[in-house]
Amino acid sequence: MASHGISKCCALLALMAISALAVRAEEKLLCDFENDADMTLFEMKTGKPSDQHVTHGQKSLKILPGEYLTSWRMPKDWSAYDSLDIDVFVDGTEPVNGTILIGDQPWKDKGSNYWNRHNGTFNLKPGAGVLSIPVNGLFRGEAGSRNGDIHANIDSTQILRLDLGFNGKVTAIYLDNIRFTKETRPAGILAFDFGPESQTVFPGFSAISWNTVFGENGAKAGFKMKCGAPNRARDDTFPTRLYQDYVWFEENGNEFIAEAPNGKVHVWMVFDDCGYWGGETCHHHKRTVSANGKQVYVDDRGADGPNDYLYRFEKIEPKPGDSMWELYMKDLFKPVRFDAEVTDGKLRIQCAADAGWSTKVAAMIVYPDAGKTESEKWVTEIEERNKKEFDTRAAFMGPKPKALEIPADAKAKGFWFGVPTLEDTVTFVDAPGKSDGKLKRTGTLGQRMSFTFAVRPLKDFNSDVKLSATDLSGPAGKIPASNLDLRYIHHLTQRGFNDIAYTIMPMSIRRVDGSGLKLTKELTRQFWITLDIPADAKAGSYQGEVTLSAGELNIKVPLTVDVIGVALDDPDFNIGFLGAWSPRENGYYDLAKLMKQYGMNSFCGGPSIPFQGFDETGKPKLDFKACDDYFKQIRKAGITHPVYSYGGPGWVEGLSDGYEIGETGKNLMKQTGKSYGDILKIVWGEVKAHAEKENWLPIYYGQLDEPRAEEPAKLNLEYHKAYHDAVPWLKVGGFYSVDWKNTGPLEKTIQEIFRTMNWSGVNTHTQDDLDNAKKFGKELHIYNQGLDRYTFGVYCFAEMRKGLKGLMQWHTLAVSGYQWFDLDGREPDPGVINWGKSEVIPTLYAVRCCEGAFDLRLATTVWNLAEKKKGTPEATAAQEYLEGLNKQIGLNQHTPPKGFNEEEFHNTLMEHLTKLMK
């Protein structure tokens, strides 16, 4: 799903804002704002000449935040250079984030659309720096779906347009010395940047791609043979220009060969272990490097190696002011260094590992022993430049300290206690909430519900934090303390989809016991209490107490829950999260059980069905074992609604090339002499029979993912027509959006896909979608609407009332690179839950969506009970209230109606429920 429905206005390949070090470079000055002609290079609103922060000549260009510079007057041919560099000075204390647009002649010739230009972002830290725009590697569209229409990067010999946008809360930004730069490395050093053919090459390095073969076309460095497929070379787009891409070349005994002088040489090599997607992080127990037949490096990670990416940073909690490089990056991108003896003028390097995607080489430097001293200086410079580039791109965006009005009694006690709402985001720098707030709520039988409070220490409390609770007691009986889950909120880095500028935000909800948590001066700490009301509890009011202690600190917090003696209805609406996978046995049961506890009734993700052709009798060879086990696990966990397949479960692998028939389908037709439709009937007929026998849950198969170009959309349409005609009973659909008012060729194809598929999961949706779903007899579902209580609660109720069938939200366990560290990999990691080493760990997303899911169930229960008591004043009042909200919440309305409050909604429904029960 690329961005999985979350809107992206610019590509993931960010510009680099880096401070210059001593490099060997030639420069060509383009503009230094010294005269009137220079001032016409860009179309702009706020730009003025200035004598401040000048780096070349006597003047600079001063612009204000919000400025958008457009130039049609840049030189057309950039190809002789590595970068377009601009000296920048940010006058302020906050970073500046910006956008870039680059268009070339092919972009103009094809209509100047978004997907055929380059779209990027950058960050600038306060003070002096350099905005460096790479000349090569300028993909079209977005990084996740690059070059989908025009199948090549921006042509650096035909540049037509350059736009730069600047945003931030600063006084001004100064630009000067716009120039082209070309870097060279010192004589005698070999330097290679590994990546796809479209990669951004680090200055001074030579590009090596998956199909760079030694000796072909005069190549003095390359592979013994082409790598297995183009996807063996990938571009993560993070963390730096040199480290962000790689080639995985170990298959079939392949090796990297480079001409090198005889004698002793030194090698500096960097692996990229982060992964393009989560499944492509390194999973090895052991990997090795050999040079000219001699093993020179061993990385043995033992039994925990395959899941190292999940657990390595689990216990780290970043604080404002911490260096992300020191906490994470220097460990992830630690260079491998070794020596080799060259006797025949060639250096041969082989990599091996006991798991796929575990020997992905990002960069390599080779230098002779004779020039070691000078070469080491250059290697050190390269390392420092990459650290500087990362530190600049990974700009800390907050939270920043702010003035707080601390109550007098808090100053006297040495801590400030408060009760925030469940929806409040409480960062390290925030006030803890209302000082007179109470932990008191109303719930129903079997409901999971949350309570929260926070403490801002005004001094250090050096003892470990302890959190305990009593039983909840009342006239009707007891709810044991074991039904209370006592946790604190652990903070993690978070970034958006466009860059690695980050915030440190509350996210992971961890057990206090064994955490070693301490209350540190002026770092606000939030605690989260989850109560599971027993299904057999008696109606009534229950009171108990939660105690927080840390040395001399001791806070007793009363907790009250009023229980209404009714169990909630399950809505006729599927609700859950996209994607799930398990690194351990019975993991799907653990996940599904947790999802059920959190109010979800549907599931997504799981194993597919391997297909290995037909036997001699013409019967398809299908392996159902993993799917059978999967469905047993999630049924045991209590999932009863249909599930969604997005990368699994239950899809037959080996019938097509992704979302098109492709060469795989064509080859099957040739081998069998059957039509593609007949093959589908045979194979899926077998699946249907087996699924019914083994009591699988029904499956909505997702076989479309946000088409962005006409050609792949047409191939996908052909694919869906084949399924529609051959196996119309199979629930095949996909996740995308439809523009019914646009009559362009791409949009018309997407409209036809809507009419062909069994169901559609739409992101942006309008009345046109509902009308056309009704007209063509199709089911309409939604995806990626929001990760909050409002979305999973009243919003879903309103969507259900309007005829929608279900919500799937990105993502159960998203891990693009390393878990617990969000500045690597292909996209951010907005996982609703995380795999901990000893348990499944929820996030704030999970508990807030849980509150929403139970709001949805509560609204459904109130509506259903009102239907049974139709005509009574209580029923009329309840339905008028709910229908009034439905009318206030339009289709696709992601923000609550003015004045809406989630907890007030919950309490109002409880009042209606109580009246209806009487």
mmCIF file of N, CA and C in Angstrom, residues 8 96 187 200 230 277 324 337 341 383 404 457 495 526 533 575 612 627 663 727 747 791 807 897:
data_model
loop_
_atom_site.group_PDB
_atom_site.id
_atom_site.type_symbol
_atom_site.label_atom_id
_atom_site.label_comp_id
_atom_site.label_asym_id
_atom_site.label_seq_id
_atom_site.Cartn_x
_atom_site.Cartn_y
_atom_site.Cartn_z
ATOM 1 N N LYS A 8 0.518 11.597 1.134
ATOM 2 C CA LYS A 8 1.898 12.053 1.031
ATOM 3 C C LYS A 8 1.979 13.124 -0.046
ATOM 4 N N VAL A 96 13.984 24.332 10.134
ATOM 5 C CA VAL A 96 13.141 24.676 8.990
ATOM 6 C C VAL A 96 12.965 23.414 8.170
ATOM 7 N N ALA A 187 43.828 10.081 -5.054
ATOM 8 C CA ALA A 187 44.404 9.073 -5.943
ATOM 9 C C ALA A 187 44.733 7.811 -5.157
ATOM 10 N N THR A 200 20.975 7.458 -5.697
ATOM 11 C CA THR A 200 21.733 8.684 -5.491
ATOM 12 C C THR A 200 23.137 8.283 -5.077
ATOM 13 N N PRO A 230 16.364 -7.481 -10.241
ATOM 14 C CA PRO A 230 16.549 -6.051 -9.960
ATOM 15 C C PRO A 230 16.263 -5.671 -8.515
ATOM 16 N N TRP A 277 11.601 -3.151 3.513
ATOM 17 C CA TRP A 277 10.428 -3.360 4.348
ATOM 18 C C TRP A 277 10.869 -4.223 5.513
ATOM 19 N N MET A 324 20.865 10.728 18.471
ATOM 20 C CA MET A 324 20.322 9.539 17.825
ATOM 21 C C MET A 324 21.444 8.699 17.201
ATOM 22 N N ARG A 337 35.837 -3.775 8.824
ATOM 23 C CA ARG A 337 37.172 -3.448 8.306
ATOM 24 C C ARG A 337 38.035 -4.707 8.301
ATOM 25 N N GLU A 341 45.164 -9.715 0.675
ATOM 26 C CA GLU A 341 46.357 -9.748 -0.167
ATOM 27 C C GLU A 341 45.938 -9.923 -1.615
ATOM 28 N N GLU A 383 33.178 9.066 7.050
ATOM 29 C CA GLU A 383 32.370 8.702 8.211
ATOM 30 C C GLU A 383 31.787 9.940 8.884
ATOM 31 N N LEU A 404 5.673 26.520 32.489
ATOM 32 C CA LEU A 404 4.527 25.887 33.137
ATOM 33 C C LEU A 404 4.240 26.592 34.452
ATOM 34 N N PRO A 457 7.888 15.150 38.181
ATOM 35 C CA PRO A 457 8.797 15.311 39.317
ATOM 36 C C PRO A 457 9.494 16.679 39.251
ATOM 37 N N ARG A 495 8.561 9.725 13.421
ATOM 38 C CA ARG A 495 8.765 10.592 12.268
ATOM 39 C C ARG A 495 7.565 10.510 11.344
ATOM 40 N N GLN A 526 3.633 9.546 32.558
ATOM 41 C CA GLN A 526 2.231 9.166 32.545
ATOM 42 C C GLN A 526 2.102 7.677 32.847
ATOM 43 N N ILE A 533 -13.339 -5.621 33.070
ATOM 44 C CA ILE A 533 -14.503 -5.890 33.908
ATOM 45 C C ILE A 533 -14.944 -7.329 33.661
ATOM 46 N N ILE A 575 -14.046 -4.611 12.139
ATOM 47 C CA ILE A 575 -13.146 -3.577 12.632
ATOM 48 C C ILE A 575 -11.841 -4.214 13.099
ATOM 49 N N GLN A 612 2.389 -25.242 -6.162
ATOM 50 C CA GLN A 612 3.548 -25.793 -6.870
ATOM 51 C C GLN A 612 3.129 -26.592 -8.088
ATOM 52 N N CYS A 627 -2.043 -22.314 6.906
ATOM 53 C CA CYS A 627 -3.344 -21.649 6.987
ATOM 54 C C CYS A 627 -4.286 -22.366 7.945
ATOM 55 N N GLU A 663 4.027 -12.941 -16.222
ATOM 56 C CA GLU A 663 4.685 -14.080 -16.854
ATOM 57 C C GLU A 663 4.355 -15.381 -16.143
ATOM 58 N N VAL A 727 -14.170 -17.093 -11.009
ATOM 59 C CA VAL A 727 -14.542 -17.467 -9.629
ATOM 60 C C VAL A 727 -15.302 -16.298 -8.988
ATOM 61 N N GLU A 747 -8.036 7.275 -14.360
ATOM 62 C CA GLU A 747 -9.230 7.299 -13.515
ATOM 63 C C GLU A 747 -10.338 6.413 -14.085
ATOM 64 N N THR A 791 -12.214 7.836 15.665
ATOM 65 C CA THR A 791 -12.335 7.060 14.426
ATOM 66 C C THR A 791 -12.952 5.696 14.684
ATOM 67 N N LEU A 807 -13.863 -1.414 8.692
ATOM 68 C CA LEU A 807 -12.661 -0.569 8.709
ATOM 69 C C LEU A 807 -11.446 -1.441 8.981
ATOM 70 N N PRO A 897 -17.233 16.460 15.202
ATOM 71 C CA PRO A 897 -18.065 17.659 15.136
ATOM 72 C C PRO A 897 -17.650 18.643 16.226
#
